[in-house]
XYZ file of C-alpha atoms in Angstrom:
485
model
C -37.128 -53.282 21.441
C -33.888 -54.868 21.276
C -31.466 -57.078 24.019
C -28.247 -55.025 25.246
C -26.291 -58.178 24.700
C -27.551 -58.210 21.041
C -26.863 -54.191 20.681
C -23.068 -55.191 22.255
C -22.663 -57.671 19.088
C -19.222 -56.539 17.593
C -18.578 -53.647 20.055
C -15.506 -53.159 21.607
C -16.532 -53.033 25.508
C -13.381 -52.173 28.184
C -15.784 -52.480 31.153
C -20.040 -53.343 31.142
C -21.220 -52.269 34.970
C -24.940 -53.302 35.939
C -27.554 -55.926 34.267
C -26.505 -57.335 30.857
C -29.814 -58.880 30.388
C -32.275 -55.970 29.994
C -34.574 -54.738 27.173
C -33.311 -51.288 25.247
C -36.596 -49.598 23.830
C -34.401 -46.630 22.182
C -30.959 -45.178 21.956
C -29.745 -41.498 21.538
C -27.265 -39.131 22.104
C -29.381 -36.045 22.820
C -30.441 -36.720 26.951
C -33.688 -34.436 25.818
C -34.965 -37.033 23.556
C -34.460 -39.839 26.090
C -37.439 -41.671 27.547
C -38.218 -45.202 29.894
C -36.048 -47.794 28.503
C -33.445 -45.661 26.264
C -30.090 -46.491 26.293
C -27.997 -42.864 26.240
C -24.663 -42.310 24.085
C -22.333 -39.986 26.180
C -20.843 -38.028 22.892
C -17.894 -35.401 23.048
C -18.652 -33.351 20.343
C -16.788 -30.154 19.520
C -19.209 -27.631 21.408
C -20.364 -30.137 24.102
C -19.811 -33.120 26.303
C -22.121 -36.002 26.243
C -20.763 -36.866 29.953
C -21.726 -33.727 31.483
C -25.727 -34.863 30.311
C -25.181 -38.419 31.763
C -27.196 -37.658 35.190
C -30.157 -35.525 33.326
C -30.316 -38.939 31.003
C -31.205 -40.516 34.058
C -33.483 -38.525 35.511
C -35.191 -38.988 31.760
C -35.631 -42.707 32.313
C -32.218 -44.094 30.657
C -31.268 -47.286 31.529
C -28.276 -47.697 29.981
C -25.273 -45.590 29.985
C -22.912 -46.256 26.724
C -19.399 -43.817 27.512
C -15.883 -43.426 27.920
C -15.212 -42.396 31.472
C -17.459 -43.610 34.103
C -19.243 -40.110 36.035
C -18.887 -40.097 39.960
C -21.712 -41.367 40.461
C -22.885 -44.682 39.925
C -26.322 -45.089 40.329
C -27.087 -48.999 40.892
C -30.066 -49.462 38.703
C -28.402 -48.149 35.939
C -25.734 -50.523 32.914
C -22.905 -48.603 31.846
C -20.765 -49.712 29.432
C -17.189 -48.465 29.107
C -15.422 -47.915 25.444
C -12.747 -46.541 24.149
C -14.481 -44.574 21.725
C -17.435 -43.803 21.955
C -18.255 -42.363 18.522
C -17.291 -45.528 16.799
C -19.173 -47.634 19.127
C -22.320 -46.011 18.441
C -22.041 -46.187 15.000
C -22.137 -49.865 15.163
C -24.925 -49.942 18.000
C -26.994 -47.944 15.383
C -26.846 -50.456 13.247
C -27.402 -52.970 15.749
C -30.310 -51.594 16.614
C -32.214 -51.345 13.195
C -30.423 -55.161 11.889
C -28.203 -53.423 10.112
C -29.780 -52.543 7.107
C -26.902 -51.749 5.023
C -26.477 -55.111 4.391
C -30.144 -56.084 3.595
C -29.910 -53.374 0.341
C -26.789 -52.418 -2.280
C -25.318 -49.013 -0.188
C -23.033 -46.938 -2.842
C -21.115 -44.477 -0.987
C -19.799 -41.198 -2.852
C -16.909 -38.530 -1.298
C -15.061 -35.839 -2.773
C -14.868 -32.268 -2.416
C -17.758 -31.147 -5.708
C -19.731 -33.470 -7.599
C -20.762 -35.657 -4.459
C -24.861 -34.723 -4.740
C -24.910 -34.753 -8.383
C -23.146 -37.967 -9.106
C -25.646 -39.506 -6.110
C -28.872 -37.396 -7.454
C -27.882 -39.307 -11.148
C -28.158 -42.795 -10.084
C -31.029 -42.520 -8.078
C -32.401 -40.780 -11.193
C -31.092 -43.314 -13.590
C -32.421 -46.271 -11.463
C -35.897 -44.593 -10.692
C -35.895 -44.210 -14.699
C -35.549 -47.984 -14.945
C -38.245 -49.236 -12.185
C -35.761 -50.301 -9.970
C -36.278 -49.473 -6.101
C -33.636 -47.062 -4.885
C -32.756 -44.753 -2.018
C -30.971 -41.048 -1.827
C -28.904 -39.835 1.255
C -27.741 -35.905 0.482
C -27.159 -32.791 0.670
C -30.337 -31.699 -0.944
C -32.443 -34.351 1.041
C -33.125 -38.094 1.408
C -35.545 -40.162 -0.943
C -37.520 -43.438 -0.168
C -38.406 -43.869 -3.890
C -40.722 -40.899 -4.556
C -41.161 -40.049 -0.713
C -39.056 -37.010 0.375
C -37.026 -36.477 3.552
C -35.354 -32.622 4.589
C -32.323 -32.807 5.978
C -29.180 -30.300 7.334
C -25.927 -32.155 6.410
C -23.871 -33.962 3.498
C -24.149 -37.154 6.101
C -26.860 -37.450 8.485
C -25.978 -38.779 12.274
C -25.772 -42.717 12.500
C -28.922 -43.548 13.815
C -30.365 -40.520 11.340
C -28.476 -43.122 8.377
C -29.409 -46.794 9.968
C -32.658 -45.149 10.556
C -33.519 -44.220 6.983
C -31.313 -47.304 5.367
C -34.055 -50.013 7.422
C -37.240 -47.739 5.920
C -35.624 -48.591 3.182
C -35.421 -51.721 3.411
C -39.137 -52.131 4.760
C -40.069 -50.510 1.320
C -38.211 -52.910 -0.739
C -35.405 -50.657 -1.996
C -32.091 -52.496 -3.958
C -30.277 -49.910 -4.148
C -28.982 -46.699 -1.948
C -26.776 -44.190 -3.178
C -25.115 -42.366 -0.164
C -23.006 -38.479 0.373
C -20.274 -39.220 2.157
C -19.026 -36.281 3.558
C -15.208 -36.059 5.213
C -16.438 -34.588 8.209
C -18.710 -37.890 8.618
C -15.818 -40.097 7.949
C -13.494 -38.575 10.872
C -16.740 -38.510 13.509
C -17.212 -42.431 12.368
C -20.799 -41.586 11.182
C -20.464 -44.564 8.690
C -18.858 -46.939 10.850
C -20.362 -50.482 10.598
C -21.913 -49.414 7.533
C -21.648 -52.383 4.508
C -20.908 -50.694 1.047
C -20.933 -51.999 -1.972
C -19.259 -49.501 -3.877
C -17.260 -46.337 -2.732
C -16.998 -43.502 -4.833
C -13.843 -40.620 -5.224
C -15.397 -37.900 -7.534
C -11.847 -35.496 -6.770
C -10.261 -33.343 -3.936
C -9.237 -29.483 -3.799
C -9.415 -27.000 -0.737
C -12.580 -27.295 1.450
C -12.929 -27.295 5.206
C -9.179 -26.384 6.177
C -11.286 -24.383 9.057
C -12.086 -28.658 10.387
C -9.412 -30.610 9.087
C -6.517 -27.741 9.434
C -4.543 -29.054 6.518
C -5.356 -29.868 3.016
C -2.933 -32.964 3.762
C -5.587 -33.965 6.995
C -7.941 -33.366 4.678
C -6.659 -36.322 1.756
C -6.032 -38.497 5.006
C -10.092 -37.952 5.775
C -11.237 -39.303 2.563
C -8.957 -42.061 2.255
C -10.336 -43.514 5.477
C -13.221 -44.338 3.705
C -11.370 -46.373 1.254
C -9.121 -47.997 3.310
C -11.964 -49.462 5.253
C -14.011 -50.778 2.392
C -13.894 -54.679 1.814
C -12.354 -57.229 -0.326
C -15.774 -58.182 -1.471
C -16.257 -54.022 -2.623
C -15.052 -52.176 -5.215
C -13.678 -48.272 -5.551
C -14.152 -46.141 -8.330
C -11.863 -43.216 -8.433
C -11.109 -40.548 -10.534
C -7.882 -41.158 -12.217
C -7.703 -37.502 -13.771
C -7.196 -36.181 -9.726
C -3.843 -35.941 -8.858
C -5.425 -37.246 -5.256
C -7.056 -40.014 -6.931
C -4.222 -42.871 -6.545
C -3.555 -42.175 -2.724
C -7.204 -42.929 -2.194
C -6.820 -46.389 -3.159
C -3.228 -47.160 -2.367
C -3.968 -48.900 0.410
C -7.850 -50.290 0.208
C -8.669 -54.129 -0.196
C -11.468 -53.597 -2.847
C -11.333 -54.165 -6.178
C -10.449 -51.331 -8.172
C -12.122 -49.217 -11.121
C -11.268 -45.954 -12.846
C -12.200 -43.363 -14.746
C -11.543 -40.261 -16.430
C -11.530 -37.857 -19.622
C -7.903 -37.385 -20.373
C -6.094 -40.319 -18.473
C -6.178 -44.184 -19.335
C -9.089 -45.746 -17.119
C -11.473 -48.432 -16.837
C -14.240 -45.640 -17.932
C -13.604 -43.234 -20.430
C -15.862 -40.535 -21.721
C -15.150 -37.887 -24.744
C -16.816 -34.519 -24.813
C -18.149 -34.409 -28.345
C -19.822 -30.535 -27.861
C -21.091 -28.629 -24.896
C -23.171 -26.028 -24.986
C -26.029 -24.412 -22.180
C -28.528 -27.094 -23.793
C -26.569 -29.810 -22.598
C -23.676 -31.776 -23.541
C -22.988 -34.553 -26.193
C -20.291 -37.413 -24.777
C -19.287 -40.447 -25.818
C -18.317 -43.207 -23.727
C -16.952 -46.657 -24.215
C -18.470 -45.977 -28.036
C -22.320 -44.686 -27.074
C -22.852 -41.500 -27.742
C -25.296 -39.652 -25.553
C -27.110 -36.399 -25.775
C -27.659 -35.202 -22.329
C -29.468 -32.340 -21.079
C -26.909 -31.738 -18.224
C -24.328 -29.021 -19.338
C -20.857 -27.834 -18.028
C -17.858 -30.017 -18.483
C -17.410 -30.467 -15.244
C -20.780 -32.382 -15.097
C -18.724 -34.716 -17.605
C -17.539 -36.298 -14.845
C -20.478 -36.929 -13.079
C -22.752 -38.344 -15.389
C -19.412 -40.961 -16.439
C -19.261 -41.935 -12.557
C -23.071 -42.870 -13.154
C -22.497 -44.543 -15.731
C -19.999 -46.544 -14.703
C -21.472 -47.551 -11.064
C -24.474 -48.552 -13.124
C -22.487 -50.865 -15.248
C -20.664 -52.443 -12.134
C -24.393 -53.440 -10.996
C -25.084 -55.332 -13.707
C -27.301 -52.815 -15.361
C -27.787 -53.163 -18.904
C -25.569 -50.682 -20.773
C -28.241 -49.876 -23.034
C -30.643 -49.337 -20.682
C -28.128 -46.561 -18.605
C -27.335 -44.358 -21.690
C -30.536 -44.148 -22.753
C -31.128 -43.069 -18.710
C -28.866 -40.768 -18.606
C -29.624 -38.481 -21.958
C -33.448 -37.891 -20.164
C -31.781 -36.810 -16.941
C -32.166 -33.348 -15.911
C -29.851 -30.933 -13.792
C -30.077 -31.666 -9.816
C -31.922 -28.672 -8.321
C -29.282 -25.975 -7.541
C -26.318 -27.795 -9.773
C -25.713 -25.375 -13.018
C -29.175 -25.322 -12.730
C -30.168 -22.954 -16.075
C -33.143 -20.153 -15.959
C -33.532 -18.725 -19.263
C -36.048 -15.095 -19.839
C -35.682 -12.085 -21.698
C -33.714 -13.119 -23.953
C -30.794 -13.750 -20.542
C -29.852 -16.534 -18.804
C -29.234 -17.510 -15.346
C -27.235 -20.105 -13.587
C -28.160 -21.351 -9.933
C -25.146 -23.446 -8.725
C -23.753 -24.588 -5.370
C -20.155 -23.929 -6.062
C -19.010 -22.703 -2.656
C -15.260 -24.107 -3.139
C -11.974 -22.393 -5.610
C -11.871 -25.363 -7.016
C -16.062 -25.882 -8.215
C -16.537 -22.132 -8.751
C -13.119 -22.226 -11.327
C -15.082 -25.269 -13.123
C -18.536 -23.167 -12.948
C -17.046 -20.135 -14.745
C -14.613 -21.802 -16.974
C -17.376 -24.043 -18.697
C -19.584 -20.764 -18.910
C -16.693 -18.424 -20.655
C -17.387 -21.268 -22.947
C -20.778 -20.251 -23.844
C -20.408 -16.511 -23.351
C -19.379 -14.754 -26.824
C -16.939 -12.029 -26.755
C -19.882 -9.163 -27.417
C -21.172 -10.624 -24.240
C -20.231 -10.582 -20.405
C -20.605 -13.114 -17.525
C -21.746 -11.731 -14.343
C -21.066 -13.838 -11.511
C -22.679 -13.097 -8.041
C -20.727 -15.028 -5.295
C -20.279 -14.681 -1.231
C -18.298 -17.078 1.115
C -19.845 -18.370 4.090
C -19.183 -17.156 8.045
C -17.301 -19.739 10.425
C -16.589 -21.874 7.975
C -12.848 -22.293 6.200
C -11.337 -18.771 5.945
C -8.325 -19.359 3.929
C -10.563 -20.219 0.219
C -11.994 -16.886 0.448
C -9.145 -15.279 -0.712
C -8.985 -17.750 -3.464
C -12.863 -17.668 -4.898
C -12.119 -13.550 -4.515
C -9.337 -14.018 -7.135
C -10.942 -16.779 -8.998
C -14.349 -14.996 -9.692
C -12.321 -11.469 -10.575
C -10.509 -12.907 -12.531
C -13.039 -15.051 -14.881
C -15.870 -13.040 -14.898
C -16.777 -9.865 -16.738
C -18.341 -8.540 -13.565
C -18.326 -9.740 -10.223
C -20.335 -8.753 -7.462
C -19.517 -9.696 -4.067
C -22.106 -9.952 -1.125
C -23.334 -12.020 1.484
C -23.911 -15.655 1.536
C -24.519 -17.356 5.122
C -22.327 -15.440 7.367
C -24.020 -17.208 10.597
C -21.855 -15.144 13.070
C -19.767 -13.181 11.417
C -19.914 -10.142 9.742
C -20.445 -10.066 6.212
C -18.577 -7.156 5.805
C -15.387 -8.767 6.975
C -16.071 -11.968 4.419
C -16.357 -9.699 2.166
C -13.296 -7.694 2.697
C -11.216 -10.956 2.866
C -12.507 -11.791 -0.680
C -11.202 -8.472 -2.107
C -7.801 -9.449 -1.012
C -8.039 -12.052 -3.492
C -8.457 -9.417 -6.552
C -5.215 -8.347 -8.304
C -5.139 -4.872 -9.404
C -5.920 -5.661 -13.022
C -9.079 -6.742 -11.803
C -10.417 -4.480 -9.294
C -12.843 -1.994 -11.931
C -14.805 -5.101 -12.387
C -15.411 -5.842 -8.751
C -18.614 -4.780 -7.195
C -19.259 -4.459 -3.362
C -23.424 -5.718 -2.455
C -24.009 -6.626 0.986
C -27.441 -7.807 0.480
C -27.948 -10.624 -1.215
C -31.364 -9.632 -3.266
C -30.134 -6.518 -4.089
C -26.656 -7.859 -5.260
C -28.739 -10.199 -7.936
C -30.911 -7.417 -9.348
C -28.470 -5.639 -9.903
C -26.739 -8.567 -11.810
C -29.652 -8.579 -14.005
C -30.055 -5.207 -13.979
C -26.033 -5.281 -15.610
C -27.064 -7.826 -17.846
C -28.378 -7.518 -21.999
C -29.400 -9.907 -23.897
C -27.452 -13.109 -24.111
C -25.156 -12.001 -21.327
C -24.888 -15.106 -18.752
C -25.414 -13.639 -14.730
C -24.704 -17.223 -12.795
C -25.448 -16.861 -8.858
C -22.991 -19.005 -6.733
C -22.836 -20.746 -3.429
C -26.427 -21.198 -2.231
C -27.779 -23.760 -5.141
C -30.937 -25.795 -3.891
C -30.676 -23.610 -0.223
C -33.776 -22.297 0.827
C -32.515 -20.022 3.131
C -30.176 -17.694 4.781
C -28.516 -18.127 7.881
C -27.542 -14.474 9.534
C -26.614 -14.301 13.248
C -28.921 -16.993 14.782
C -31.885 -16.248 12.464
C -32.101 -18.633 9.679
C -34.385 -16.592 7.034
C -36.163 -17.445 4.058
C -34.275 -16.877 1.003
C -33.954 -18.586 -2.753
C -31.070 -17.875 -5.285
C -33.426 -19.370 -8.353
C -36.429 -17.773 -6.914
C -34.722 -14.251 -6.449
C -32.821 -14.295 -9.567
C -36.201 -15.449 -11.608
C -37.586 -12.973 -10.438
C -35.520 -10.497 -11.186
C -34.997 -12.073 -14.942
C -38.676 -11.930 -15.911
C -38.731 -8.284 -14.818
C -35.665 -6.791 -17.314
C -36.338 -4.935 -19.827
């Protein structure tokens, strides 16, 4: 139970109608979930108004009304408190409400278009590796040291995050390492939220169907770095074209780093092959188990966040050459003498990476067969790309459906193909179903041939129409590998 006034700390109120002095037992944005006491958060969202609920939220036992315009009527038991935005404002009441907890532990925030859940997945990894008490916010789920947490987006909602942060803190954890998606950034998800260190892994086309430009898009991410403190620092990659405007205007200190450009952080990719790659940085050579060059990246952003917390450089190499792939992240399933690769690439720009580092380990005698969809009602203009991107590395490529939610797979399908140029198009294969499109991958494949599965990663489902059905990439194509001849 908290005081309003002490909920209003650092809010920007236009107008507070009612009793200040009352007891708030919860807060929500979702009038179902309200009971005796709550205080209600009248939301615009995208698909519905919070405003329109405000009278049901009543009726639920609210006692407090947090919006931006006041409804008709005003019932005289009832607080409301007028802001200008209401998103923001809620945000910082989350935190409010659970002490905010980001500044009880070390929060490390990490954005960019690919790389976000690995880089995050290593340094909980790393610090779990080294006794330390640390917490995980992503895509995959969220970890309270060893206890496990499902969750639907990059960024939870801000009560979802405050909620999970002061667990965390009730459990003794140091350290949190944090998704931070763009999509959370614009909605203010994070607002109020302390961090320590922020995070830019890199930027290439991904959710044009939210953000409507790729420019918008740059301008979503930055936010995140313009708001971080003096007292913070940002790490950016300095090999993104991107990576500059990030920090061009943020009053944290600042840290690079990179493979080919001058930076704070450098790493050297000594050899890479599917059993993991040997790098070098700042003169330590490490044999990790993580392979793809991409993943070069990712495992020198864990590195150096490590060494900006003080932890012993020693200590973090020898961390990360025992880490193992993320679940559903070039995740490697080798039987019959053919190997498979699970990963989440769902953008051009990661599923380029994906295929590029595996033409790499593919011999000329052998092919790379590359299963790949796009999903429905999300950003329609990268289809066309991953069409042309996929045609064009692979040996094979078999098209089908991903999550096409409600659209039809048929028509995703078709706008990939306009992505093939005609050199391409004998090599193009047309699967609807996803199962049947990865046996017949393997079913393609002989010996030593790579057939890598793309889009899904750690997802244990599909989501067709408004059914949301069971469904496994690694599982499937596991499957489907210990069967072939």
């Amino acid at each position: 139970m908290k005081k309003l006034d002490y909920l209003l700390l650092n809010i920007n109120t236009i107008k507070i109608l009612g009793d200040k002095i009352i007891d708030i037992e919860s807060i929500t944005n979702n009038s179902e979930k309200v009971s005796e006491k709550s205080m209600f958060i009248a939301i615009k969202g995208n698909n519905s108004d919070g405003h329109n609920y405000i009278d049901q939220a009543i009726l639920n036992g609210a006692k407090c009304i947090v919006c931006q315009i006041l409804p008709e009527k005003i019932v005289n038991s009832i607080t409301y408190i007028i802001v200008k935005n209401v998103r923001s404002e809620y945000s910082k009441i989350c935190s409010n409400f659970f002490d905010n907890p980001s500044e009880k532990l070390n929060l490390i925030g990490i954005t960019g278009t690919n790389g976000k859940t690995t880089t995050a997945t290593f340094l909980y990894e790393i610090l779990k590796l080294q006794n330390i008490k640390s917490g995980l916010i992503s895509t995959n789920c969220i970890k309270i040291q060893d206890k496990k947490f499902d969750t639907n987006l990059t960024t939870p909602d801000s009560y979802e995050i405050n909620f999970y942060l002061n667990e965390m803190v009730s459990h003794g954890v140091e350290y949190c390492f944090m998704e931070v998606s763009s999509h959370s950034i614009v909605q203010d998800r994070i607002k109020g939220l302390n961090f320590k260190i922020g995070v830019f892994t890199n930027i290439s086309h991904d959710h044009l169907n939210y953000h409507k430009t790729f420019k918008n898009y740059i301008e979503a991410k930055k936010i995140f770095f313009d708001n971080l403190s003096s007292k913070s620092i940002s790490l950016y990659n300095s090999d993104d074209k991107n990576g500059r405007i990030m920090i061009q205007n943020t009053s944290s200190k600042i840290k690079s780093f990179s493979i080919h450009k001058n930076s704070d952080y450098k790493i050297k990719i000594v050899e890479n092959n599917l059993e993991g790659l040997v790098v070098e940085i700042q003169k330590n050579v490490i044999h990790s188990r993580i392979s793809g060059n991409h993943n070069a990246y990712n495992l020198l952003a864990a590195y150096a966040v490590c060494d900006l917390l003080g932890l012993e450089k020693q200590k973090i190499t020898q961390s990360l050459s025992i880490l193992k792939s993320v679940e559903g992240r070039f995740e490697v399933i080798s039987e019959n003498n053919k190997i498979g690769i699970v990963d989440f690439a769902h953008t051009p720009d990661a599923i380029k990476k994906v295929l590029l580092s595996l033409r790499e380990y593919v011999s000329e005698k052998n092919k790379l067969i590359t299963i790949v969809g796009c999903g429905g009602g999300r950003d329609k203009l990268k289809r066309f790309k991953m069409g042309s991107i996929s045609s064009s590395l692979s040996d094979i490529s078999i098209y089908t459906s991903d999550n096409p939610r409600d659209e039809d797979p048929n028509q995703i399908i078709k706008d990939m193909l306009e992505g093939v140029e005609i050199e391409n198009r004998d090599k193009v294969l047309v699967i609807q179903n996803r199962e049947k499109a990865i046996e017949k991958g393997v079913k393609l494949s002989n010996e030593k041939d790579v057939v890598v599965v793309l889009g899904k990663g750690h997802e244990k489902y599909q989501l067709i129409g408004n059914k949301k059905i069971e469904f496994s990439d690694k599982e499937k194509l596991s499957y489907y590998l210990k069967r072939a001849v």
